[in-house]
């Protein structure tokens, strides 16, 4: 039994030892398994962290894509500017160029615009006062025949200048033995008119004009002097007497005095005073023109409508044959008489327009500069025939645009009186580019009988008094050339190129006759 117990005890010990061994092995295996589990867990955690990081990046990219903000630098560069950004850049560029153009215009006007009463024109203003004093103090003559008047002017001219002066009669000159009495009286009204007192005078390539109106007294005329050149014969004698008496005055030391034809019209001679080269006035570059005029009630203007005839063919032919009496109207002849009578009326109208539109004068000055750059008046030192389209005509067109806008006219473009000079100039150019004067008659207001004015050929712009066509005598080719120039200028103004200012106002090639025409 004792041996059995020892055997059982040994077996128990063995069993206990085996159990411990198995437990240790199990614990080691468990530890190894635990370590493997921990390592596996760490690997799983690392993979999980990586997955979460990738998910966050995808989520952030998605949010950025949805909001349209951010993104990589490479994507931003590849995308380029949006339409809104391009439009903003274009607007900024156009605004800069527009502001630069306005600054260039201001500089141009400061250099070319001549203002009455300024320090620069002090000598000119003093000379104009002296001219007025001489004109109103001139000696009168009694009535005389045409031959006696011709001899008197020749004699006085020779005494004052050393050579004979001829009366600038129009063609046809007075017939021999014409029953016409000529007389001279000092002008009863002397005024400075035109662009200079209105603040629109500009220095051109050669000079600028200052117009002095000398109104002929009504007692020098008879009611029917508008017939057969009688008015123009008396006007020519008046101009000749002014010239010879100016030669005899102190003004002969300051000016070279001569005749010149207004708008190249032989019916409209004027006295021109050019400062002598050794005077201070010559540096200003001005030319004074003395223009005869009459009061509106001196002759019956209602009889001088463009559909009337006042030059009889029998008189032109030098015969009394009644069969030669012409029925054809004389619109240009009639307009020449009426224009003399309405100089002060037009001056007053432009002055009122200048008061209503503060930038009107500056815009008119720009139009004059623009026209001067496109007008060929000289080939070398030889003067060509003056164009019929003048600065006055364009100023009246601008006035029509501004006043029509205020009065509710029915045709043509409209310009507001609140516009600045640049806008008024551009609006006028666009109107000249679009409107065909040869086929579209215009009028100030609604008082004119357009059936009378429209019956004549050529361009029609009836003045505010409904009495005369401002564009009378302008040739169709002149209007076509003006329209062509305006169309090109309108393109330049809207193109906003770097040199469009010089193309509009400074291009000297436009006045080069050899560059402008194929055959001279």
Short mmCIF file of C-alpha atoms in Angstrom, two decimals:
data_model
loop_
_atom_site.label_atom_id
_atom_site.label_comp_id
_atom_site.label_asym_id
_atom_site.label_seq_id
_atom_site.Cartn_x
_atom_site.Cartn_y
_atom_site.Cartn_z
CA UNK A 1 0.00 0.00 0.00
CA UNK A 2 2.78 2.23 0.82
CA UNK A 3 4.31 1.52 -2.52
CA UNK A 4 0.99 2.19 -4.16
CA UNK A 5 0.65 5.52 -2.44
CA UNK A 6 4.16 6.46 -3.47
CA UNK A 7 3.28 5.47 -6.98
CA UNK A 8 0.18 7.50 -6.89
CA UNK A 9 2.10 10.38 -5.37
CA UNK A 10 4.67 10.17 -8.08
CA UNK A 11 1.98 10.04 -10.65
CA UNK A 12 0.33 13.02 -9.03
CA UNK A 13 3.62 14.86 -9.03
CA UNK A 14 4.17 13.98 -12.59
CA UNK A 15 0.68 15.02 -13.35
CA UNK A 16 1.13 18.29 -11.49
CA UNK A 17 4.42 18.90 -13.21
CA UNK A 18 2.87 18.11 -16.54
CA UNK A 19 0.04 20.47 -15.79
CA UNK A 20 2.52 23.21 -14.93
CA UNK A 21 4.43 22.52 -18.06
CA UNK A 22 1.28 22.66 -20.11
CA UNK A 23 0.22 25.84 -18.39
CA UNK A 24 3.61 27.42 -19.09
CA UNK A 25 3.44 26.30 -22.67
CA UNK A 26 -0.08 27.59 -22.93
CA UNK A 27 1.03 30.87 -21.29
CA UNK A 28 3.92 31.21 -23.74
CA UNK A 29 1.67 30.44 -26.63
CA UNK A 30 -0.82 32.88 -25.25
CA UNK A 31 1.90 35.49 -24.87
CA UNK A 32 3.08 34.83 -28.40
CA UNK A 33 -0.48 34.99 -29.61
CA UNK A 34 -1.00 38.13 -27.64
CA UNK A 35 2.13 39.64 -29.11
CA UNK A 36 1.04 38.66 -32.58
CA UNK A 37 -2.39 40.09 -31.88
CA UNK A 38 -0.85 43.31 -30.64
CA UNK A 39 1.38 43.53 -33.70
CA UNK A 40 -1.53 42.76 -35.93
CA UNK A 41 -3.55 45.36 -34.10
CA UNK A 42 -0.80 47.94 -34.54
CA UNK A 43 -0.56 47.14 -38.24
CA UNK A 44 -4.31 47.39 -38.50
CA UNK A 45 -4.21 50.71 -36.64
CA UNK A 46 -1.55 52.06 -39.01
CA UNK A 47 -3.58 50.95 -41.99
CA UNK A 48 -6.67 52.47 -40.44
CA UNK A 49 -4.86 55.77 -39.81
CA UNK A 50 -3.63 55.79 -43.41
CA UNK A 51 -7.11 55.09 -44.69
CA UNK A 52 -8.57 57.85 -42.55
CA UNK A 53 -5.89 60.29 -43.79
CA UNK A 54 -6.64 59.45 -47.41
CA UNK A 55 -10.35 59.81 -46.76
CA UNK A 56 -9.82 63.22 -45.18
CA UNK A 57 -7.78 64.37 -48.19
CA UNK A 58 -10.48 63.18 -50.57
CA UNK A 59 -13.14 64.88 -48.48
CA UNK A 60 -11.18 68.17 -48.40
CA UNK A 61 -10.56 68.01 -52.13
CA UNK A 62 -14.24 67.35 -52.68
CA UNK A 63 -15.24 70.30 -50.53
CA UNK A 64 -12.78 72.56 -52.31
CA UNK A 65 -14.03 71.39 -55.69
CA UNK A 66 -17.63 72.04 -54.70
CA UNK A 67 -16.92 75.51 -53.30
CA UNK A 68 -14.80 76.52 -56.36
CA UNK A 69 -12.08 78.04 -54.14
CA UNK A 70 -8.54 76.82 -53.72
CA UNK A 71 -7.11 73.93 -55.58
CA UNK A 72 -3.53 73.35 -56.50
CA UNK A 73 -1.39 76.07 -58.11
CA UNK A 74 -1.04 73.98 -61.22
CA UNK A 75 -4.84 73.71 -61.58
CA UNK A 76 -5.24 77.49 -61.11
CA UNK A 77 -2.68 78.19 -63.80
CA UNK A 78 -4.26 75.74 -66.15
CA UNK A 79 -7.77 77.19 -65.63
CA UNK A 80 -6.88 80.77 -66.86
CA UNK A 81 -8.88 84.01 -66.40
CA UNK A 82 -12.66 83.98 -66.36
CA UNK A 83 -14.86 86.04 -68.66
CA UNK A 84 -15.62 88.42 -65.81
CA UNK A 85 -11.91 88.95 -65.15
CA UNK A 86 -11.23 89.58 -68.85
CA UNK A 87 -14.09 92.09 -69.03
CA UNK A 88 -12.80 93.87 -65.94
CA UNK A 89 -9.32 94.12 -67.46
CA UNK A 90 -10.73 95.44 -70.74
CA UNK A 91 -12.83 98.03 -68.93
CA UNK A 92 -9.79 99.18 -66.95
CA UNK A 93 -7.75 99.44 -70.15
CA UNK A 94 -10.48 101.38 -71.98
CA UNK A 95 -10.95 103.69 -69.01
CA UNK A 96 -7.23 104.42 -68.94
CA UNK A 97 -7.13 105.12 -72.66
CA UNK A 98 -10.27 107.27 -72.44
CA UNK A 99 -8.84 109.32 -69.59
CA UNK A 100 -5.55 109.67 -71.46
CA UNK A 101 -7.43 110.84 -74.57
CA UNK A 102 -9.26 113.47 -72.52
CA UNK A 103 -5.99 114.68 -71.05
CA UNK A 104 -4.53 114.94 -74.55
CA UNK A 105 -7.57 116.94 -75.68
CA UNK A 106 -7.17 119.33 -72.76
CA UNK A 107 -3.51 119.81 -73.63
CA UNK A 108 -4.38 120.36 -77.31
CA UNK A 109 -6.94 123.03 -76.49
CA UNK A 110 -4.59 124.75 -74.05
CA UNK A 111 -2.05 125.06 -76.87
CA UNK A 112 -4.36 125.99 -79.76
CA UNK A 113 -7.37 127.79 -78.27
CA UNK A 114 -7.17 131.59 -78.41
CA UNK A 115 -9.21 133.38 -75.76
CA UNK A 116 -10.18 137.04 -76.09
CA UNK A 117 -9.18 139.26 -73.20
CA UNK A 118 -6.27 137.07 -72.11
CA UNK A 119 -2.68 138.17 -71.59
CA UNK A 120 -1.65 136.50 -74.84
CA UNK A 121 -4.18 138.50 -76.90
CA UNK A 122 -3.57 141.87 -75.24
CA UNK A 123 -1.91 143.35 -78.35
CA UNK A 124 -4.65 141.93 -80.60
CA UNK A 125 -7.44 143.39 -78.48
CA UNK A 126 -5.72 146.79 -78.56
CA UNK A 127 -5.38 146.57 -82.36
CA UNK A 128 -9.07 145.67 -82.74
CA UNK A 129 -10.05 148.74 -80.74
CA UNK A 130 -7.82 150.86 -82.97
CA UNK A 131 -9.41 149.35 -86.10
CA UNK A 132 -12.86 150.15 -84.78
CA UNK A 133 -11.90 153.76 -84.07
CA UNK A 134 -10.56 154.20 -87.61
CA UNK A 135 -13.63 152.59 -89.23
CA UNK A 136 -16.26 154.72 -87.50
CA UNK A 137 -14.31 157.92 -88.26
CA UNK A 138 -13.91 157.35 -92.02
CA UNK A 139 -14.84 160.09 -94.47
CA UNK A 140 -18.04 159.82 -96.47
CA UNK A 141 -18.52 160.52 -100.16
CA UNK A 142 -21.41 161.85 -102.12
CA UNK A 143 -23.27 159.75 -104.68
CA UNK A 144 -21.44 159.25 -107.97
CA UNK A 145 -21.50 157.13 -111.09
CA UNK A 146 -19.66 153.85 -111.37
CA UNK A 147 -16.94 155.42 -113.51
CA UNK A 148 -16.42 158.28 -111.04
CA UNK A 149 -16.25 155.82 -108.14
CA UNK A 150 -13.68 153.72 -109.99
CA UNK A 151 -11.49 156.77 -110.61
CA UNK A 152 -11.79 157.93 -107.00
CA UNK A 153 -10.63 154.60 -105.56
CA UNK A 154 -7.75 154.44 -108.02
CA UNK A 155 -6.66 157.96 -107.07
CA UNK A 156 -6.92 157.46 -103.29
CA UNK A 157 -5.13 154.15 -103.51
CA UNK A 158 -2.24 155.65 -105.44
CA UNK A 159 -1.91 158.45 -102.91
CA UNK A 160 -1.83 156.07 -99.95
CA UNK A 161 0.18 153.15 -101.35
CA UNK A 162 1.93 154.45 -104.46
CA UNK A 163 -0.09 152.23 -106.79
CA UNK A 164 -3.66 152.24 -108.03
CA UNK A 165 -6.33 150.21 -106.25
CA UNK A 166 -9.19 148.70 -108.25
CA UNK A 167 -12.71 148.14 -106.95
CA UNK A 168 -13.20 144.34 -106.55
CA UNK A 169 -16.40 144.15 -108.59
CA UNK A 170 -17.91 140.67 -109.06
CA UNK A 171 -18.30 139.00 -112.40
CA UNK A 172 -20.08 140.37 -114.38
CA UNK A 173 -18.74 143.84 -113.64
CA UNK A 174 -21.08 146.84 -114.01
CA UNK A 175 -21.94 147.50 -117.62
CA UNK A 176 -20.83 150.74 -119.16
CA UNK A 177 -23.36 153.48 -118.61
CA UNK A 178 -25.22 151.51 -115.90
CA UNK A 179 -27.70 153.77 -114.11
CA UNK A 180 -26.35 153.06 -110.64
CA UNK A 181 -25.22 155.56 -108.02
CA UNK A 182 -22.49 154.58 -105.58
CA UNK A 183 -21.73 156.31 -102.29
CA UNK A 184 -19.75 155.61 -99.14
CA UNK A 185 -20.56 156.27 -95.50
CA UNK A 186 -18.71 155.14 -92.41
CA UNK A 187 -20.16 151.93 -90.90
CA UNK A 188 -22.79 152.62 -88.26
CA UNK A 189 -22.09 149.35 -86.39
CA UNK A 190 -18.67 147.76 -85.85
CA UNK A 191 -18.47 144.48 -83.91
CA UNK A 192 -16.01 141.64 -83.52
CA UNK A 193 -17.88 138.51 -84.61
CA UNK A 194 -17.14 134.89 -85.38
CA UNK A 195 -15.12 132.37 -83.44
CA UNK A 196 -12.83 134.77 -81.57
CA UNK A 197 -15.36 136.44 -79.22
CA UNK A 198 -17.17 133.10 -78.79
CA UNK A 199 -14.03 131.41 -77.49
CA UNK A 200 -13.75 128.99 -80.44
CA UNK A 201 -10.80 130.44 -82.36
CA UNK A 202 -7.90 128.03 -82.77
CA UNK A 203 -4.43 128.42 -84.19
CA UNK A 204 -4.19 126.46 -87.42
CA UNK A 205 -1.05 125.53 -89.31
CA UNK A 206 -0.73 129.06 -90.65
CA UNK A 207 -2.98 131.49 -88.75
CA UNK A 208 -6.40 132.08 -87.27
CA UNK A 209 -9.04 134.57 -88.37
CA UNK A 210 -10.59 137.40 -86.38
CA UNK A 211 -13.70 138.78 -88.09
CA UNK A 212 -14.77 142.40 -87.73
CA UNK A 213 -18.28 143.22 -88.91
CA UNK A 214 -18.74 146.64 -90.51
CA UNK A 215 -22.42 147.33 -91.08
CA UNK A 216 -23.26 149.46 -94.09
CA UNK A 217 -25.81 152.22 -93.37
CA UNK A 218 -29.29 151.52 -94.71
CA UNK A 219 -29.43 154.87 -96.54
CA UNK A 220 -26.84 153.59 -99.01
CA UNK A 221 -29.41 151.17 -100.52
CA UNK A 222 -32.70 151.16 -102.33
CA UNK A 223 -35.41 148.54 -101.93
CA UNK A 224 -34.66 146.66 -105.17
CA UNK A 225 -30.89 146.69 -104.91
CA UNK A 226 -30.97 142.92 -104.55
CA UNK A 227 -31.61 142.71 -108.32
CA UNK A 228 -28.87 142.17 -110.92
CA UNK A 229 -25.82 142.52 -108.65
CA UNK A 230 -26.65 146.05 -107.51
CA UNK A 231 -26.13 145.14 -103.87
CA UNK A 232 -22.78 143.52 -104.63
CA UNK A 233 -21.57 146.52 -106.66
CA UNK A 234 -22.30 148.84 -103.74
CA UNK A 235 -20.71 146.38 -101.37
CA UNK A 236 -17.54 146.22 -103.49
CA UNK A 237 -17.24 150.03 -103.49
CA UNK A 238 -17.70 150.04 -99.70
CA UNK A 239 -14.87 147.49 -99.30
CA UNK A 240 -12.57 149.45 -101.61
CA UNK A 241 -13.12 152.72 -99.72
CA UNK A 242 -12.36 150.98 -96.42
CA UNK A 243 -9.10 149.65 -97.81
CA UNK A 244 -7.79 152.92 -99.21
CA UNK A 245 -8.67 154.80 -96.03
CA UNK A 246 -7.00 152.14 -93.88
CA UNK A 247 -3.88 152.60 -95.98
CA UNK A 248 -4.00 156.28 -95.15
CA UNK A 249 -4.25 155.64 -91.39
CA UNK A 250 -1.71 154.60 -88.75
CA UNK A 251 -2.81 150.99 -89.22
CA UNK A 252 -0.77 150.90 -92.41
CA UNK A 253 2.34 150.73 -90.20
CA UNK A 254 1.08 147.65 -88.36
CA UNK A 255 -0.62 145.63 -91.09
CA UNK A 256 -0.31 144.59 -94.70
CA UNK A 257 -3.73 145.47 -96.12
CA UNK A 258 -5.26 143.73 -99.13
CA UNK A 259 -8.41 142.20 -100.60
CA UNK A 260 -9.47 138.59 -100.22
CA UNK A 261 -12.51 136.62 -101.35
CA UNK A 262 -14.66 135.12 -98.62
CA UNK A 263 -15.17 131.41 -99.34
CA UNK A 264 -13.64 132.05 -102.80
CA UNK A 265 -16.83 133.87 -103.83
CA UNK A 266 -16.19 136.82 -106.16
CA UNK A 267 -19.36 138.46 -104.85
CA UNK A 268 -17.95 138.61 -101.30
CA UNK A 269 -14.63 140.48 -101.14
CA UNK A 270 -13.33 141.46 -97.70
CA UNK A 271 -10.44 143.58 -96.43
CA UNK A 272 -7.70 141.51 -94.82
CA UNK A 273 -5.15 142.91 -92.36
CA UNK A 274 -2.06 140.76 -91.79
CA UNK A 275 0.39 141.89 -89.08
CA UNK A 276 3.75 142.91 -90.47
CA UNK A 277 6.62 140.61 -89.61
CA UNK A 278 8.43 143.17 -87.44
CA UNK A 279 5.49 143.67 -85.06
CA UNK A 280 4.73 141.83 -81.83
CA UNK A 281 1.29 140.99 -83.19
CA UNK A 282 2.83 138.80 -85.90
CA UNK A 283 3.93 136.27 -83.28
CA UNK A 284 0.30 135.53 -82.45
CA UNK A 285 -0.42 134.39 -86.02
CA UNK A 286 -3.74 136.20 -86.49
CA UNK A 287 -5.44 137.64 -89.58
CA UNK A 288 -8.12 140.34 -89.20
CA UNK A 289 -10.90 140.27 -91.79
CA UNK A 290 -13.26 143.24 -92.17
CA UNK A 291 -16.57 141.92 -93.48
CA UNK A 292 -19.34 144.22 -94.76
CA UNK A 293 -22.85 143.59 -93.51
CA UNK A 294 -26.33 145.09 -93.58
CA UNK A 295 -29.14 145.19 -91.05
CA UNK A 296 -31.82 142.49 -91.53
CA UNK A 297 -34.42 145.12 -92.46
CA UNK A 298 -32.30 146.94 -95.06
CA UNK A 299 -33.54 144.69 -97.89
CA UNK A 300 -36.73 142.58 -98.01
CA UNK A 301 -35.30 139.16 -97.14
CA UNK A 302 -38.62 137.43 -97.75
CA UNK A 303 -38.04 138.05 -101.46
CA UNK A 304 -34.68 136.32 -101.34
CA UNK A 305 -35.87 132.77 -100.81
CA UNK A 306 -33.87 130.16 -102.74
CA UNK A 307 -36.65 129.53 -105.26
CA UNK A 308 -36.58 133.12 -106.55
CA UNK A 309 -34.63 134.56 -109.49
CA UNK A 310 -32.87 137.92 -109.08
CA UNK A 311 -30.34 137.87 -111.91
CA UNK A 312 -31.95 138.45 -115.26
CA UNK A 313 -30.32 136.71 -118.20
CA UNK A 314 -30.81 139.82 -120.30
CA UNK A 315 -28.65 141.78 -117.86
CA UNK A 316 -25.91 139.13 -117.81
CA UNK A 317 -25.92 138.98 -121.60
CA UNK A 318 -25.79 142.75 -121.84
CA UNK A 319 -28.99 143.04 -123.82
CA UNK A 320 -32.56 144.16 -123.29
CA UNK A 321 -34.06 141.21 -125.16
CA UNK A 322 -37.07 140.15 -123.12
CA UNK A 323 -36.82 136.59 -124.46
CA UNK A 324 -33.66 136.10 -122.40
CA UNK A 325 -35.39 136.62 -119.07
CA UNK A 326 -34.55 133.49 -117.10
CA UNK A 327 -36.95 131.61 -114.92
CA UNK A 328 -34.29 129.55 -113.17
CA UNK A 329 -33.83 130.31 -109.49
CA UNK A 330 -30.61 131.84 -108.13
CA UNK A 331 -30.27 130.20 -104.69
CA UNK A 332 -26.56 130.85 -104.16
CA UNK A 333 -26.86 134.49 -105.23
CA UNK A 334 -29.80 134.98 -102.86
CA UNK A 335 -28.00 133.20 -100.01
CA UNK A 336 -24.98 135.50 -100.38
CA UNK A 337 -27.16 138.57 -99.81
CA UNK A 338 -29.08 137.07 -96.89
CA UNK A 339 -25.91 135.81 -95.19
CA UNK A 340 -24.58 139.37 -95.05
CA UNK A 341 -27.81 140.50 -93.41
CA UNK A 342 -27.84 137.74 -90.74
CA UNK A 343 -24.29 137.80 -89.40
CA UNK A 344 -25.29 139.38 -86.08
CA UNK A 345 -28.37 137.13 -85.87
CA UNK A 346 -26.23 134.00 -86.20
CA UNK A 347 -23.72 135.42 -83.75
CA UNK A 348 -26.45 135.92 -81.16
CA UNK A 349 -27.78 132.39 -81.68
CA UNK A 350 -24.36 130.82 -81.20
CA UNK A 351 -23.78 132.94 -78.11
CA UNK A 352 -27.05 131.67 -76.61
CA UNK A 353 -26.07 128.10 -77.43
CA UNK A 354 -22.71 128.64 -75.77
CA UNK A 355 -24.51 129.86 -72.66
CA UNK A 356 -26.81 126.82 -72.55
CA UNK A 357 -24.03 124.28 -73.19
CA UNK A 358 -20.88 125.15 -71.25
CA UNK A 359 -18.64 122.85 -73.33
CA UNK A 360 -20.07 123.97 -76.69
CA UNK A 361 -17.19 126.35 -77.47
CA UNK A 362 -14.50 123.78 -76.69
CA UNK A 363 -16.26 121.14 -78.79
CA UNK A 364 -16.59 123.59 -81.70
CA UNK A 365 -12.87 124.35 -81.36
CA UNK A 366 -12.09 120.62 -81.62
CA UNK A 367 -14.19 120.41 -84.78
CA UNK A 368 -12.25 123.34 -86.24
CA UNK A 369 -8.92 121.67 -85.45
CA UNK A 370 -10.19 118.42 -86.95
CA UNK A 371 -11.40 120.16 -90.13
CA UNK A 372 -8.17 122.13 -90.46
CA UNK A 373 -6.18 118.89 -90.48
CA UNK A 374 -8.24 117.66 -93.43
CA UNK A 375 -8.38 120.83 -95.52
CA UNK A 376 -5.89 121.44 -98.31
CA UNK A 377 -5.56 125.20 -98.86
CA UNK A 378 -2.00 125.53 -100.10
CA UNK A 379 0.44 123.80 -102.42
CA UNK A 380 3.73 125.15 -101.19
CA UNK A 381 3.18 128.90 -101.07
CA UNK A 382 0.36 128.85 -103.63
CA UNK A 383 -3.07 129.30 -102.09
CA UNK A 384 -5.86 127.14 -103.44
CA UNK A 385 -9.54 127.94 -103.63
CA UNK A 386 -10.95 128.09 -100.12
CA UNK A 387 -13.37 125.28 -99.29
CA UNK A 388 -17.04 126.08 -98.83
CA UNK A 389 -17.22 123.85 -95.75
CA UNK A 390 -15.91 126.17 -93.06
CA UNK A 391 -15.56 126.15 -89.31
CA UNK A 392 -18.74 128.22 -89.16
CA UNK A 393 -20.70 125.54 -91.03
CA UNK A 394 -19.54 122.77 -88.65
CA UNK A 395 -20.28 125.00 -85.66
CA UNK A 396 -23.84 125.46 -86.92
CA UNK A 397 -24.16 121.68 -87.36
CA UNK A 398 -23.05 121.22 -83.75
CA UNK A 399 -25.51 123.90 -82.63
CA UNK A 400 -28.27 122.09 -84.50
CA UNK A 401 -27.43 118.86 -82.68
CA UNK A 402 -27.42 120.54 -79.26
CA UNK A 403 -30.44 122.79 -79.76
CA UNK A 404 -32.49 120.06 -81.43
CA UNK A 405 -31.98 117.93 -78.35
CA UNK A 406 -33.38 120.72 -76.19
CA UNK A 407 -36.28 121.66 -78.45
CA UNK A 408 -37.43 118.16 -79.43
CA UNK A 409 -36.55 118.18 -83.15
CA UNK A 410 -37.77 115.33 -85.29
CA UNK A 411 -34.71 114.30 -87.30
CA UNK A 412 -31.02 113.71 -86.81
CA UNK A 413 -28.86 112.84 -83.82
CA UNK A 414 -29.25 114.38 -80.39
CA UNK A 415 -26.56 115.67 -78.08
CA UNK A 416 -27.22 116.71 -74.51
CA UNK A 417 -26.06 120.14 -73.37
CA UNK A 418 -24.61 118.47 -70.26
CA UNK A 419 -22.00 116.54 -72.27
CA UNK A 420 -18.33 117.44 -72.08
CA UNK A 421 -16.30 118.62 -75.08
CA UNK A 422 -15.02 115.13 -75.89
CA UNK A 423 -18.51 113.65 -75.93
CA UNK A 424 -19.92 116.51 -78.03
CA UNK A 425 -17.09 116.19 -80.52
CA UNK A 426 -17.54 112.43 -80.78
CA UNK A 427 -21.30 112.79 -81.21
CA UNK A 428 -20.86 115.38 -83.96
CA UNK A 429 -18.33 113.19 -85.78
CA UNK A 430 -20.64 110.17 -85.63
CA UNK A 431 -23.48 112.30 -86.99
CA UNK A 432 -21.32 113.59 -89.87
CA UNK A 433 -20.27 110.01 -90.61
CA UNK A 434 -23.85 108.75 -90.76
CA UNK A 435 -25.83 111.63 -92.29
CA UNK A 436 -25.94 112.23 -96.03
CA UNK A 437 -26.46 115.97 -96.47
CA UNK A 438 -26.96 115.54 -100.21
CA UNK A 439 -30.21 113.67 -99.58
CA UNK A 440 -31.28 114.71 -96.09
CA UNK A 441 -32.35 118.33 -95.54
CA UNK A 442 -32.16 119.74 -92.00
CA UNK A 443 -33.60 122.82 -90.34
CA UNK A 444 -33.53 124.60 -87.00
CA UNK A 445 -37.03 124.40 -85.57
CA UNK A 446 -40.04 123.92 -87.82
CA UNK A 447 -40.63 127.38 -89.34
CA UNK A 448 -38.86 126.89 -92.68
CA UNK A 449 -40.75 125.99 -95.83
CA UNK A 450 -38.77 122.90 -96.76
CA UNK A 451 -40.53 122.60 -100.11
CA UNK A 452 -38.77 125.84 -101.06
CA UNK A 453 -35.37 124.93 -99.66
CA UNK A 454 -35.58 121.29 -100.64
CA UNK A 455 -36.23 122.16 -104.28
CA UNK A 456 -32.65 123.37 -104.73
CA UNK A 457 -29.91 120.86 -105.37
CA UNK A 458 -27.21 120.14 -102.85
CA UNK A 459 -27.02 120.09 -99.08
CA UNK A 460 -29.57 121.96 -96.97
CA UNK A 461 -29.28 123.20 -93.40
CA UNK A 462 -31.78 126.01 -92.86
CA UNK A 463 -30.67 128.56 -90.28
CA UNK A 464 -32.68 129.47 -87.12
CA UNK A 465 -34.35 132.43 -88.85
CA UNK A 466 -35.64 130.11 -91.62
CA UNK A 467 -34.20 132.53 -94.17
CA UNK A 468 -31.00 131.02 -95.58
CA UNK A 469 -29.32 127.70 -96.25
CA UNK A 470 -26.09 127.61 -94.24
CA UNK A 471 -24.61 125.07 -96.68
CA UNK A 472 -25.48 126.99 -99.84
CA UNK A 473 -22.78 126.59 -102.46
CA UNK A 474 -21.14 123.55 -100.86
CA UNK A 475 -20.28 121.04 -103.58
CA UNK A 476 -21.43 117.39 -103.32
CA UNK A 477 -17.84 116.13 -103.56
CA UNK A 478 -16.89 118.28 -100.56
CA UNK A 479 -19.65 116.68 -98.51
CA UNK A 480 -18.63 113.19 -99.65
CA UNK A 481 -15.04 113.87 -98.62
CA UNK A 482 -16.21 115.26 -95.27
CA UNK A 483 -18.32 112.19 -94.64
CA UNK A 484 -15.44 109.87 -95.54
CA UNK A 485 -13.13 111.67 -93.12
CA UNK A 486 -15.79 111.53 -90.40
CA UNK A 487 -16.29 107.79 -90.89
CA UNK A 488 -12.57 107.13 -90.50
CA UNK A 489 -12.41 109.37 -87.44
CA UNK A 490 -15.40 107.61 -85.88
CA UNK A 491 -13.58 104.28 -86.26
CA UNK A 492 -10.46 105.76 -84.66
CA UNK A 493 -12.44 107.17 -81.74
CA UNK A 494 -14.15 103.84 -81.05
CA UNK A 495 -11.07 101.67 -81.60
CA UNK A 496 -9.10 103.15 -78.66
CA UNK A 497 -5.77 102.38 -80.29
CA UNK A 498 -2.55 103.74 -78.83
CA UNK A 499 -2.19 106.45 -81.48
CA UNK A 500 -5.80 107.36 -82.20
CA UNK A 501 -5.32 110.88 -80.80
CA UNK A 502 -2.59 111.65 -83.33
CA UNK A 503 -4.65 110.11 -86.13
CA UNK A 504 -7.61 112.33 -85.26
CA UNK A 505 -5.90 115.66 -84.54
CA UNK A 506 -2.23 115.62 -85.51
CA UNK A 507 -1.84 113.77 -88.81
CA UNK A 508 -0.11 116.19 -91.18
CA UNK A 509 -0.45 113.75 -94.10
CA UNK A 510 -4.13 114.66 -94.38
CA UNK A 511 -3.19 118.17 -95.55
CA UNK A 512 -0.54 116.97 -97.99
CA UNK A 513 -2.11 117.39 -101.40
CA UNK A 514 0.25 114.90 -103.04
CA UNK A 515 -0.70 112.23 -100.50
CA UNK A 516 -4.40 112.99 -100.69
CA UNK A 517 -5.05 113.14 -104.44
CA UNK A 518 -3.88 111.07 -107.39
CA UNK A 519 -3.67 114.01 -109.78
CA UNK A 520 -3.02 117.67 -108.97
#
